[in-house]
Tab-separated table of C-alpha atoms in Angstrom:
chain	number	residue	atom	x	y	z
A	1	MET	CA	-0.094	0.231	0.155
A	2	SER	CA	1.270	3.246	-1.157
A	3	PHE	CA	1.382	6.515	1.199
A	4	MET	CA	1.298	10.126	0.869
A	5	CYS	CA	4.491	11.870	1.979
A	6	ILE	CA	4.342	15.022	2.612
A	7	ARG	CA	7.981	17.110	2.870
A	8	LEU	CA	9.013	19.823	5.096
A	9	PHE	CA	10.826	22.230	3.465
A	10	LYS	CA	11.516	25.719	4.240
A	11	PRO	CA	13.830	27.821	1.662
A	12	GLN	CA	15.746	31.007	2.791
A	13	SER	CA	13.633	33.429	0.667
A	14	GLY	CA	15.932	36.186	-0.956
A	15	SER	CA	19.067	33.971	-0.928
A	16	PRO	CA	21.178	34.052	-4.416
A	17	LEU	CA	20.868	30.246	-3.884
A	18	LEU	CA	17.222	30.216	-4.512
A	19	THR	CA	17.880	30.200	-8.204
A	20	LEU	CA	19.959	27.496	-8.340
A	21	SER	CA	17.312	25.079	-6.279
A	22	ARG	CA	14.971	25.669	-8.729
A	23	THR	CA	16.795	24.822	-11.553
A	24	LEU	CA	18.224	22.129	-9.944
A	25	SER	CA	14.780	20.674	-9.077
A	26	ARG	CA	14.532	20.298	-13.045
A	27	THR	CA	17.272	18.058	-13.440
A	28	ARG	CA	18.520	14.956	-12.097
A	29	ALA	CA	20.289	15.068	-8.583
A	30	PRO	CA	23.045	13.407	-8.391
A	31	ARG	CA	22.926	10.286	-6.304
A	32	TRP	CA	25.728	10.462	-3.027
A	33	SER	CA	26.734	7.507	-1.519
A	34	GLN	CA	26.828	7.561	2.097
A	35	HIS	CA	30.763	7.100	1.560
A	36	GLN	CA	30.732	10.167	-0.323
A	37	GLN	CA	28.747	12.403	2.041
A	38	GLN	CA	30.989	11.384	5.109
A	39	GLN	CA	34.089	12.611	3.088
A	40	LEU	CA	32.725	15.933	2.117
A	41	PRO	CA	33.387	18.743	4.652
A	42	PRO	CA	30.354	19.487	6.739
A	43	GLN	CA	29.342	22.907	5.302
A	44	THR	CA	29.122	20.967	1.553
A	45	ARG	CA	27.174	17.885	2.566
A	46	PRO	CA	23.502	17.770	1.344
A	47	ARG	CA	20.929	18.827	4.193
A	48	LEU	CA	18.581	16.079	4.277
A	49	HIS	CA	15.254	17.120	5.644
A	50	SER	CA	12.878	14.988	7.724
A	51	VAL	CA	9.406	13.757	6.077
A	52	PHE	CA	6.491	12.416	8.248
A	53	CYS	CA	3.931	9.619	6.654
A	54	PRO	CA	1.205	10.471	8.541
A	55	SER	CA	-0.352	6.802	8.258
A	56	SER	CA	2.119	5.393	9.920
A	57	GLY	CA	3.934	8.041	12.092
A	58	VAL	CA	7.352	6.863	11.424
A	59	GLN	CA	10.018	9.243	10.726
A	60	THR	CA	12.131	8.487	8.087
A	61	ARG	CA	15.131	9.785	5.982
A	62	LEU	CA	15.264	10.177	2.393
A	63	GLN	CA	18.488	9.501	0.652
A	64	ARG	CA	16.993	10.848	-2.850
A	65	THR	CA	15.907	14.271	-2.249
A	66	ARG	CA	16.553	17.936	-3.423
A	67	HIS	CA	19.828	19.357	-2.620
A	68	ILE	CA	20.631	22.687	-1.937
A	69	TYR	CA	24.157	23.551	-2.175
A	70	SER	CA	26.289	25.973	-0.488
A	71	SER	CA	29.543	24.923	-1.776
A	72	PRO	CA	31.749	26.799	-4.569
A	73	GLU	CA	30.848	25.894	-8.252
A	74	HIS	CA	34.055	23.412	-8.682
A	75	LEU	CA	32.575	21.125	-6.241
A	76	LEU	CA	29.465	20.282	-8.493
A	77	PRO	CA	29.663	17.705	-10.104
A	78	GLN	CA	28.705	18.482	-13.873
A	79	THR	CA	25.839	20.579	-13.429
A	80	SER	CA	27.015	23.777	-15.755
A	81	SER	CA	25.700	22.481	-18.742
A	82	ARG	CA	22.546	21.434	-16.873
A	83	LEU	CA	22.079	25.254	-16.205
A	84	PRO	CA	20.079	26.581	-18.980
A	85	ALA	CA	18.454	29.391	-16.801
A	86	LEU	CA	22.183	30.653	-15.457
A	87	THR	CA	23.217	30.389	-19.455
A	88	GLN	CA	20.503	32.126	-21.233
A	89	PRO	CA	19.824	35.744	-21.269
A	90	ALA	CA	16.897	36.863	-19.019
A	91	LYS	CA	13.417	37.522	-20.739
A	92	LEU	CA	12.405	41.080	-21.021
A	93	PHE	CA	9.784	42.584	-19.066
A	94	HIS	CA	6.701	44.197	-20.720
A	95	THR	CA	4.996	47.022	-19.034
A	96	SER	CA	1.897	48.835	-20.179
A	97	ALA	CA	1.699	52.509	-21.550
A	98	GLY	CA	1.736	55.236	-19.060
A	99	LEU	CA	-1.020	57.421	-18.217
A	100	ARG	CA	-0.542	60.357	-19.359
A	101	ALA	CA	-1.556	63.193	-17.056
A	102	LEU	CA	-4.437	65.776	-17.649
A	103	PRO	CA	-2.917	69.436	-18.594
A	104	ALA	CA	-3.181	71.670	-15.594
A	105	PRO	CA	-6.197	73.714	-17.049
A	106	VAL	CA	-8.077	70.760	-17.770
A	107	LEU	CA	-7.988	69.886	-13.921
A	108	TRP	CA	-8.120	73.947	-12.904
A	109	LEU	CA	-11.644	73.491	-14.795
A	110	VAL	CA	-12.960	70.009	-13.449
A	111	PHE	CA	-11.822	70.868	-9.830
A	112	LYS	CA	-13.144	74.534	-9.725
A	113	PRO	CA	-16.623	73.925	-8.715
A	114	LEU	CA	-15.485	71.440	-6.151
A	115	GLN	CA	-13.112	74.214	-4.475
A	116	LYS	CA	-16.021	76.384	-4.132
A	117	LEU	CA	-17.959	73.857	-2.383
A	118	ALA	CA	-15.401	72.618	-0.259
A	119	ALA	CA	-15.051	76.534	0.893
A	120	ILE	CA	-18.696	76.781	1.351
A	121	ILE	CA	-18.956	73.258	3.751
A	122	LEU	CA	-15.959	74.583	5.643
A	123	GLY	CA	-17.057	77.804	5.979
A	124	ARG	CA	-20.581	76.798	7.011
A	125	SER	CA	-19.052	73.717	9.919
A	126	ILE	CA	-17.001	76.827	11.227
A	127	ARG	CA	-19.996	78.687	12.075
A	128	LYS	CA	-21.929	75.393	13.543
A	129	TRP	CA	-18.972	74.625	15.651
A	130	TRP	CA	-18.853	78.521	16.659
A	131	LYS	CA	-22.253	78.327	17.597
A	132	ALA	CA	-22.029	75.017	19.430
A	133	LEU	CA	-19.491	76.304	22.045
A	134	PRO	CA	-20.665	77.095	25.520
A	135	PRO	CA	-19.863	81.091	26.335
A	136	ASN	CA	-17.225	80.180	28.927
A	137	LYS	CA	-15.062	78.266	26.028
A	138	LYS	CA	-15.966	81.119	23.159
A	139	GLN	CA	-14.397	83.359	26.372
A	140	LEU	CA	-11.115	80.848	26.631
A	141	PHE	CA	-10.880	80.945	23.046
A	142	ARG	CA	-10.654	84.691	22.601
A	143	GLU	CA	-8.244	84.793	25.400
A	144	TRP	CA	-6.444	81.858	23.478
A	145	VAL	CA	-6.206	83.801	19.979
A	146	TRP	CA	-5.562	87.173	21.861
A	147	GLN	CA	-2.359	85.256	23.988
A	148	ARG	CA	-1.000	84.501	20.013
A	149	ARG	CA	-2.108	87.313	18.236
A	150	TRP	CA	1.710	87.835	17.112
A	151	HIS	CA	2.267	84.039	16.245
A	152	LEU	CA	-1.139	84.218	14.152
A	153	VAL	CA	0.006	87.839	12.810
A	154	ALA	CA	3.177	86.155	12.158
A	155	ALA	CA	1.801	83.319	9.849
A	156	GLY	CA	-0.593	85.348	8.183
A	157	ALA	CA	2.622	87.525	6.998
A	158	GLY	CA	4.379	84.639	5.893
A	159	LEU	CA	1.730	83.153	3.464
A	160	MET	CA	1.272	86.732	2.106
A	161	LEU	CA	4.745	86.505	1.856
A	162	ILE	CA	4.987	82.943	-0.133
A	163	THR	CA	2.178	84.159	-2.200
A	164	SER	CA	3.622	87.166	-3.491
A	165	LEU	CA	6.921	84.714	-4.200
A	166	PHE	CA	4.587	82.570	-6.004
A	167	LEU	CA	3.449	85.210	-8.015
A	168	PHE	CA	6.317	86.816	-8.677
A	169	THR	CA	8.191	84.231	-9.957
A	170	HIS	CA	5.488	83.294	-12.591
A	171	LEU	CA	5.812	87.106	-14.344
A	172	GLU	CA	6.950	87.029	-17.764
A	173	GLU	CA	6.952	89.498	-20.679
A	174	SER	CA	4.439	89.288	-23.307
A	175	PRO	CA	6.484	88.321	-26.287
A	176	ILE	CA	5.294	91.258	-28.809
A	177	THR	CA	4.297	94.104	-26.779
A	178	GLY	CA	6.838	93.064	-23.945
A	179	ARG	CA	4.034	94.161	-21.148
A	180	THR	CA	4.806	92.163	-17.792
A	181	ARG	CA	1.806	89.975	-17.102
A	182	LEU	CA	1.115	86.785	-14.712
A	183	LEU	CA	1.189	83.459	-16.383
A	184	VAL	CA	0.645	80.179	-14.033
A	185	PHE	CA	-0.221	77.925	-17.004
A	186	SER	CA	1.836	77.724	-20.053
A	187	LYS	CA	0.871	77.986	-23.619
A	188	GLU	CA	1.962	74.122	-23.638
A	189	SER	CA	-0.323	73.404	-21.551
A	190	PHE	CA	-3.092	75.614	-23.252
A	191	MET	CA	-2.313	73.300	-26.681
A	192	GLU	CA	-4.179	70.366	-25.418
A	193	LEU	CA	-6.755	72.691	-24.062
A	194	ALA	CA	-7.510	73.516	-27.365
A	195	GLN	CA	-6.984	70.809	-29.094
A	196	HIS	CA	-10.145	69.395	-26.885
A	197	ALA	CA	-11.802	72.271	-27.728
A	198	SER	CA	-11.238	72.316	-31.298
A	199	ASN	CA	-12.663	69.001	-31.563
A	200	GLU	CA	-15.708	70.061	-29.975
A	201	TYR	CA	-16.371	73.077	-32.285
A	202	MET	CA	-15.581	70.450	-35.190
A	203	GLU	CA	-18.060	68.335	-33.996
A	204	GLU	CA	-20.509	71.269	-33.676
A	205	PHE	CA	-20.243	72.728	-36.939
A	206	GLU	CA	-19.404	69.784	-38.920
A	207	LYS	CA	-22.555	70.018	-40.816
A	208	LEU	CA	-22.152	73.738	-41.312
A	209	PHE	CA	-18.895	74.126	-42.936
A	210	ILE	CA	-18.454	75.375	-46.227
A	211	PRO	CA	-16.813	73.580	-49.348
A	212	VAL	CA	-12.947	74.148	-49.306
A	213	SER	CA	-13.904	74.984	-53.195
A	214	ASP	CA	-16.122	77.715	-51.939
A	215	PRO	CA	-14.827	81.473	-52.910
A	216	ARG	CA	-15.204	82.791	-49.478
A	217	GLN	CA	-13.056	79.730	-47.616
A	218	GLN	CA	-10.659	80.543	-50.421
A	219	VAL	CA	-10.505	84.352	-49.687
A	220	VAL	CA	-9.905	83.745	-45.901
A	221	GLU	CA	-7.267	81.185	-46.417
A	222	GLN	CA	-5.508	83.330	-48.665
A	223	VAL	CA	-6.020	86.758	-46.562
A	224	VAL	CA	-4.418	84.511	-43.490
A	225	GLN	CA	-1.461	83.035	-45.383
A	226	HIS	CA	-0.946	86.627	-46.587
A	227	LEU	CA	-0.736	87.779	-43.173
A	228	VAL	CA	1.600	85.038	-41.869
A	229	GLN	CA	4.167	85.433	-44.773
A	230	ARG	CA	4.000	89.005	-44.591
A	231	ASN	CA	4.624	88.839	-40.463
A	232	GLN	CA	7.733	86.062	-40.540
A	233	ASP	CA	9.389	88.361	-37.645
A	234	MET	CA	6.609	87.826	-35.466
A	235	ASP	CA	7.566	85.528	-32.480
A	236	GLY	CA	5.313	82.203	-32.516
A	237	ILE	CA	3.725	82.573	-35.909
A	238	ASN	CA	5.480	79.624	-37.455
A	239	TYR	CA	4.861	77.977	-34.750
A	240	LEU	CA	1.310	77.542	-34.951
A	241	PRO	CA	-0.279	75.395	-38.031
A	242	TRP	CA	-3.281	78.090	-38.907
A	243	LYS	CA	-6.041	76.069	-39.970
A	244	VAL	CA	-9.009	78.178	-41.671
A	245	HIS	CA	-12.757	76.855	-41.694
A	246	VAL	CA	-15.284	78.935	-42.510
A	247	VAL	CA	-19.167	78.201	-40.831
A	248	GLU	CA	-22.554	78.940	-42.740
A	249	SER	CA	-23.838	81.240	-40.090
A	250	PRO	CA	-25.627	84.643	-39.938
A	251	VAL	CA	-23.806	85.128	-36.741
A	252	VAL	CA	-21.245	88.048	-36.784
A	253	ASN	CA	-17.825	86.527	-35.020
A	254	ALA	CA	-14.731	85.291	-35.803
A	255	PHE	CA	-12.508	83.238	-33.317
A	256	VAL	CA	-8.728	81.576	-33.265
A	257	LEU	CA	-8.097	78.885	-31.047
A	258	PRO	CA	-4.726	79.143	-28.992
A	259	ASP	CA	-3.671	76.017	-31.031
A	260	GLY	CA	-4.275	78.211	-34.517
A	261	LYS	CA	-7.321	77.150	-35.688
A	262	VAL	CA	-9.139	79.973	-37.368
A	263	PHE	CA	-12.989	79.499	-37.253
A	264	VAL	CA	-14.934	82.380	-39.379
A	265	PHE	CA	-18.819	82.923	-39.651
A	266	THR	CA	-20.261	83.686	-42.801
A	267	GLY	CA	-22.306	86.570	-40.684
A	268	MET	CA	-18.888	88.291	-40.311
A	269	LEU	CA	-17.939	88.026	-43.836
A	270	GLU	CA	-20.729	89.849	-44.742
A	271	ALA	CA	-20.417	92.536	-42.191
A	272	VAL	CA	-16.848	93.827	-43.605
A	273	ALA	CA	-16.792	95.865	-46.244
A	274	ASP	CA	-13.476	94.902	-48.301
A	275	ILE	CA	-10.520	92.834	-47.963
A	276	HIS	CA	-8.757	95.613	-45.651
A	277	GLN	CA	-11.231	95.132	-42.893
A	278	LEU	CA	-11.055	91.212	-43.144
A	279	SER	CA	-7.625	91.702	-42.526
A	280	PHE	CA	-7.762	94.033	-39.842
A	281	VAL	CA	-10.466	91.457	-38.011
A	282	LEU	CA	-8.284	88.451	-38.912
A	283	GLY	CA	-5.421	90.132	-37.505
A	284	HIS	CA	-6.950	91.003	-34.189
A	285	GLU	CA	-7.808	87.170	-33.607
A	286	MET	CA	-4.560	86.011	-34.469
A	287	ALA	CA	-3.329	88.085	-32.088
A	288	HIS	CA	-4.836	86.824	-29.520
A	289	ALA	CA	-3.316	83.412	-30.261
A	290	LEU	CA	0.263	84.577	-30.773
A	291	ILE	CA	0.429	86.693	-27.532
A	292	GLY	CA	-1.384	84.108	-25.944
A	293	HIS	CA	-4.296	85.528	-24.135
A	294	ALA	CA	-5.996	82.368	-23.242
A	295	ALA	CA	-3.526	81.118	-20.745
A	296	GLU	CA	-2.570	84.714	-19.371
A	297	GLN	CA	-6.542	85.090	-18.525
A	298	ALA	CA	-7.068	81.806	-17.251
A	299	SER	CA	-3.896	82.621	-15.313
A	300	LEU	CA	-5.623	85.423	-13.510
A	301	SER	CA	-9.072	84.041	-12.823
A	302	HIS	CA	-6.827	80.925	-11.401
A	303	VAL	CA	-5.134	82.961	-9.286
A	304	VAL	CA	-8.067	85.431	-7.970
A	305	ASP	CA	-10.208	82.437	-7.451
A	306	LEU	CA	-7.694	81.162	-5.047
A	307	LEU	CA	-7.550	83.993	-3.107
A	308	SER	CA	-11.241	84.678	-3.419
A	309	LEU	CA	-11.470	80.723	-1.700
A	310	ILE	CA	-10.745	82.422	1.344
A	311	LEU	CA	-13.412	85.365	1.379
A	312	LEU	CA	-15.819	82.571	0.418
A	313	THR	CA	-14.921	81.064	3.447
A	314	ALA	CA	-15.563	83.683	6.067
A	315	ILE	CA	-18.787	84.773	4.326
A	316	TRP	CA	-20.264	81.532	5.292
A	317	ALA	CA	-18.413	81.486	8.782
A	318	ILE	CA	-19.541	84.630	9.431
A	319	CYS	CA	-23.258	84.999	8.041
A	320	PRO	CA	-25.668	84.239	10.998
A	321	ARG	CA	-28.055	82.705	8.026
A	322	ASP	CA	-27.605	80.553	5.215
A	323	SER	CA	-29.734	83.031	3.045
A	324	LEU	CA	-27.381	85.800	3.912
A	325	ALA	CA	-24.427	83.608	2.660
A	326	VAL	CA	-25.745	82.915	-0.345
A	327	LEU	CA	-26.330	86.423	-0.674
A	328	GLY	CA	-22.511	87.550	0.388
A	329	GLN	CA	-21.663	84.810	-1.850
A	330	TRP	CA	-23.517	86.454	-4.936
A	331	ILE	CA	-22.243	90.043	-4.189
A	332	GLN	CA	-18.719	88.257	-3.975
A	333	SER	CA	-18.806	86.702	-7.276
A	334	LYS	CA	-20.311	89.750	-9.038
A	335	LEU	CA	-17.283	92.026	-7.552
A	336	VAL	CA	-14.702	89.823	-8.698
A	337	GLN	CA	-16.327	89.416	-12.343
A	338	PHE	CA	-16.791	93.277	-12.558
A	339	MET	CA	-13.430	94.771	-10.850
A	340	PHE	CA	-11.000	91.623	-12.369
A	341	ASN	CA	-12.204	89.602	-14.830
A	342	ARG	CA	-14.107	91.577	-16.880
A	343	PRO	CA	-11.554	94.783	-16.948
A	344	TYR	CA	-8.482	92.404	-17.760
A	345	SER	CA	-10.223	90.925	-20.709
A	346	ARG	CA	-11.076	94.332	-22.135
A	347	LYS	CA	-7.645	95.278	-21.789
A	348	LEU	CA	-6.551	92.061	-23.504
A	349	GLU	CA	-8.929	92.852	-26.261
A	350	SER	CA	-7.249	96.532	-26.585
A	351	GLU	CA	-3.908	94.641	-26.657
A	352	ALA	CA	-5.251	92.301	-29.516
A	353	ASP	CA	-6.553	95.567	-31.402
A	354	GLN	CA	-3.108	96.788	-31.092
A	355	VAL	CA	-1.098	93.637	-32.495
A	356	GLY	CA	-3.898	93.335	-35.155
A	357	LEU	CA	-3.565	96.397	-36.480
A	358	GLN	CA	0.240	96.000	-36.982
A	359	LEU	CA	0.068	92.467	-38.346
A	360	ALA	CA	-2.363	94.306	-40.715
A	361	ALA	CA	0.083	96.736	-41.708
A	362	LYS	CA	2.946	94.516	-42.359
A	363	ALA	CA	0.401	92.814	-44.466
A	364	CYS	CA	-0.015	96.036	-46.658
A	365	ALA	CA	-3.674	96.844	-45.830
A	366	ASP	CA	-5.303	100.148	-45.302
A	367	VAL	CA	-5.175	100.391	-41.723
A	368	ARG	CA	-7.398	103.339	-41.937
A	369	SER	CA	-10.095	100.838	-42.612
A	370	GLY	CA	-9.882	99.692	-38.725
A	371	PRO	CA	-11.625	102.091	-37.282
A	372	VAL	CA	-14.319	102.162	-40.144
A	373	PHE	CA	-14.999	98.441	-39.189
A	374	TRP	CA	-16.265	99.399	-35.791
A	375	GLN	CA	-17.915	102.647	-37.070
A	376	GLN	CA	-20.191	100.248	-39.242
A	377	MET	CA	-20.626	97.726	-36.253
A	378	GLU	CA	-21.860	100.421	-33.903
A	379	LEU	CA	-24.296	102.201	-36.896
A	380	ALA	CA	-25.996	98.884	-37.157
A	381	GLU	CA	-26.480	98.173	-33.712
A	382	GLN	CA	-28.207	101.753	-33.116
A	383	LEU	CA	-30.355	101.001	-36.402
A	384	LYS	CA	-31.540	97.926	-35.083
A	385	GLY	CA	-32.932	99.529	-32.007
A	386	GLU	CA	-30.288	96.666	-29.785
A	387	PRO	CA	-29.714	98.590	-26.308
A	388	THR	CA	-26.671	99.974	-25.622
A	389	ILE	CA	-24.648	97.761	-23.016
A	390	PRO	CA	-22.482	99.634	-20.783
A	391	GLU	CA	-18.886	99.190	-20.944
A	392	TRP	CA	-18.306	98.122	-17.719
A	393	LEU	CA	-20.878	95.062	-18.271
A	394	SER	CA	-19.213	93.896	-21.159
A	395	THR	CA	-16.163	91.650	-21.536
A	396	HIS	CA	-15.251	94.212	-24.325
A	397	PRO	CA	-14.245	97.677	-24.950
A	398	SER	CA	-17.379	99.797	-26.274
A	399	HIS	CA	-17.096	100.512	-30.074
A	400	ARG	CA	-16.574	103.975	-29.787
A	401	ASN	CA	-14.021	103.766	-27.361
A	402	ARG	CA	-12.317	101.469	-29.811
A	403	ILE	CA	-12.965	103.922	-32.866
A	404	THR	CA	-10.947	106.420	-30.590
A	405	HIS	CA	-8.143	103.882	-29.384
A	406	LEU	CA	-7.708	102.602	-33.198
A	407	ASP	CA	-7.363	106.653	-34.400
A	408	ARG	CA	-4.837	107.286	-32.221
A	409	LEU	CA	-2.760	104.258	-33.239
A	410	ILE	CA	-3.269	104.922	-37.169
A	411	PRO	CA	-0.297	107.218	-37.277
A	412	GLU	CA	1.884	104.335	-36.023
A	413	ALA	CA	0.659	101.933	-38.080
A	414	LEU	CA	1.080	103.640	-41.191
A	415	GLU	CA	4.604	104.709	-40.468
A	416	LEU	CA	5.004	100.611	-40.005
A	417	ARG	CA	3.478	100.270	-43.247
A	418	SER	CA	5.658	102.510	-44.771
A	419	LYS	CA	8.836	100.640	-43.853
A	420	CYS	CA	7.682	97.501	-45.504
A	421	GLU	CA	7.663	98.439	-48.502
A	422	CYS	CA	4.104	98.564	-49.555
A	423	PRO	CA	2.173	100.579	-52.027
A	424	HIS	CA	1.040	103.862	-51.536
A	425	LEU	CA	-2.481	104.363	-50.295
A	426	PRO	CA	-4.882	106.774	-51.827
A	427	ALA	CA	-4.862	109.719	-50.346
A	428	VAL	CA	-8.743	109.824	-49.758
A	429	ASP	CA	-9.465	108.423	-46.214
A	430	PRO	CA	-12.205	105.707	-46.264
A	431	ARG	CA	-13.228	107.433	-42.889
A	432	ALA	CA	-14.259	110.053	-44.572
A	433	VAL	CA	-15.634	108.573	-47.668
A	434	PHE	CA	-17.662	106.382	-44.662
A	435	SER	CA	-18.674	109.469	-43.305
A	436	LYS	CA	-19.727	111.405	-46.592
A	437	THR	CA	-21.623	107.789	-47.839
A	438	VAL	CA	-23.559	107.843	-44.663
A	439	GLN	CA	-24.026	111.569	-44.450
A	440	LYS	CA	-25.487	111.589	-48.110
A	441	LEU	CA	-27.925	108.695	-47.453
A	442	LEU	CA	-29.217	110.330	-44.321
A	443	GLU	CA	-30.119	113.428	-46.710
A	444	ASP	CA	-31.563	111.068	-49.171
A	445	ALA	CA	-33.514	109.834	-46.819
A	446	LYS	CA	-34.559	113.055	-44.952
A	447	LYS	CA	-35.384	114.582	-48.459
A	448	GLN	CA	-37.942	111.390	-49.192
A	449	GLU	CA	-39.411	111.782	-46.080
A	450	SER	CA	-40.170	115.028	-46.593
A	451	GLU	CA	-41.642	114.617	-49.632
A	452	GLU	CA	-44.029	111.763	-48.297
A	453	ASN	CA	-45.014	114.650	-45.412
A	454	GLN	CA	-46.040	117.083	-47.852
A	455	GLU	CA	-48.273	114.560	-49.959
A	456	ARG	CA	-50.005	113.365	-46.645
A	457	GLU	CA	-50.737	117.049	-46.000
A	458	ARG	CA	-52.349	117.836	-48.946
A	459	ALA	CA	-54.465	114.689	-48.627
A	460	LEU	CA	-55.185	115.301	-45.185
A	461	VAL	CA	-53.827	111.877	-43.893
A	462	PRO	CA	-52.604	111.675	-40.644
A	463	LEU	CA	-48.782	111.310	-40.118
A	464	PRO	CA	-48.196	107.650	-39.199
A	465	GLN	CA	-45.047	107.007	-36.425
A	466	VAL	CA	-41.531	107.009	-37.821
A	467	SER	CA	-39.990	103.405	-37.560
A	468	THR	CA	-36.543	102.847	-38.079
A	469	ILE	CA	-36.989	99.204	-38.759
A	470	PRO	CA	-39.193	98.159	-41.097
A	471	PRO	CA	-41.779	95.429	-40.432
A	472	HIS	CA	-41.929	91.460	-41.055
A	473	GLY	CA	-37.614	91.549	-40.087
A	474	GLY	CA	-36.286	93.539	-43.109
A	475	GLN	CA	-33.050	94.986	-43.588
A	476	PRO	CA	-32.911	98.478	-41.316
A	477	GLN	CA	-32.752	101.465	-43.831
A	478	LEU	CA	-30.754	104.849	-42.680
A	479	GLY	CA	-33.992	107.480	-41.625
A	480	GLY	CA	-35.066	108.511	-38.666
A	481	ALA	CA	-34.009	110.574	-35.597
A	482	LEU	CA	-32.194	107.647	-34.687
A	483	ALA	CA	-29.838	107.463	-37.546
A	484	ALA	CA	-29.373	111.332	-37.565
A	485	SER	CA	-28.247	111.261	-34.303
A	486	ALA	CA	-25.712	107.902	-34.822
A	487	LEU	CA	-24.693	110.086	-38.091
A	488	LEU	CA	-23.515	113.045	-35.833
A	489	GLN	CA	-21.773	110.530	-33.364
A	490	MET	CA	-20.001	109.225	-35.897
A	491	ASP	CA	-18.928	111.994	-37.816
A	492	GLY	CA	-17.496	113.188	-35.417
A	493	LEU	CA	-15.463	109.965	-34.785
A	494	ALA	CA	-14.377	110.114	-38.490
A	495	LEU	CA	-13.321	113.745	-38.472
A	496	LYS	CA	-10.795	113.124	-35.776
A	497	GLY	CA	-8.939	110.771	-37.668
A	498	VAL	CA	-8.676	112.658	-41.022
């Protein structure tokens, strides 16, 4: 009857001889006679392990067992040829591809709501903890704070010093204008974010893109290529792969992503009067990408949001009720928006107007058409009866301030244009031409209106109310008191640059 035996074996983990033991287990172990074992030194004799047979309970010693040798290699009887694991090269380990971390701007966008929620929870918890304290413990806490007031002041000063050092080490100069700015997020990290944004825009406007053979698409591409070729000295203009996409939409808009993707709506192509105005508009949008305004604006917003978290926590900790805390949070968000975010956005727009005018000047465009474009936009909004939004409520400067700002930059742009070996401009200023054209249209409209009034008086027909917006959604025509007031305002602005 056969017995199943269990061998009690405890190898030394981590020993260099463990690999040798496993290798020898795959080969035939040499048979050592009792006489040969006695002739070997004690430290080189094979260790025989005890084996118990559960059925008989008798302890025996196996003469054939696996040997773990601690002797030198020359004492091993011809085992080198039987060790393929020691002579063959080790196999290479294959690891999975490393996971790429999300860019910092994406993480900031994801965790921005969570930061505000954490500040609200922290402030509310502090308020409840303070209310739950008995009066004696509140008094003890006040005394503790007063005794350590200088330590707390020193901690606050140290925190302010660290924050100032952080902001100071992240200051750099704008690549074109030389303006000192805060840049927490680099332009490289924003390239990944721009790639995500461009993919979303491509999916959104996929069915609205006009074909490449469309003349409007070709004109925009030619203007962009011409701006790039004539501004090779501009820092970073060759780094971006400029790609044009024209969207079939009546929206008067155009924008350029930080990765150089240009999106132009057909409504903008209808709003511009000539190729010179289109060059100025595209130069303005390209300036945003060249200077890195997206990364700059996000950096400022990130720092302001982090600092406002302290104020938000204090609001929820001090306000006695949640309703008052919500009101205080709303006031705080509006103050941050109107005091930091929107003024800074208007500043970046003005800088883009300046750099865009330089790009158009080097491309030999008539830079005097830049203010004319905004004159047209201002007049169109007034004729449509759209309410005028105060500048401090908007992220963009008002049309009038933009016109005034561009008029001041026109002499410098004309001088820059003359240095680029461009053909001479016509002697007639397009701003004066636009003003005279609008004035003539206004005079014709007044004359026609006067004739109609005389005919009605003869027929004793009551005069209807004058409207500047035609019925049934038609295009507005110049006429009426509103157009007259708009003309007088624009005449004054246009004549300043003549």
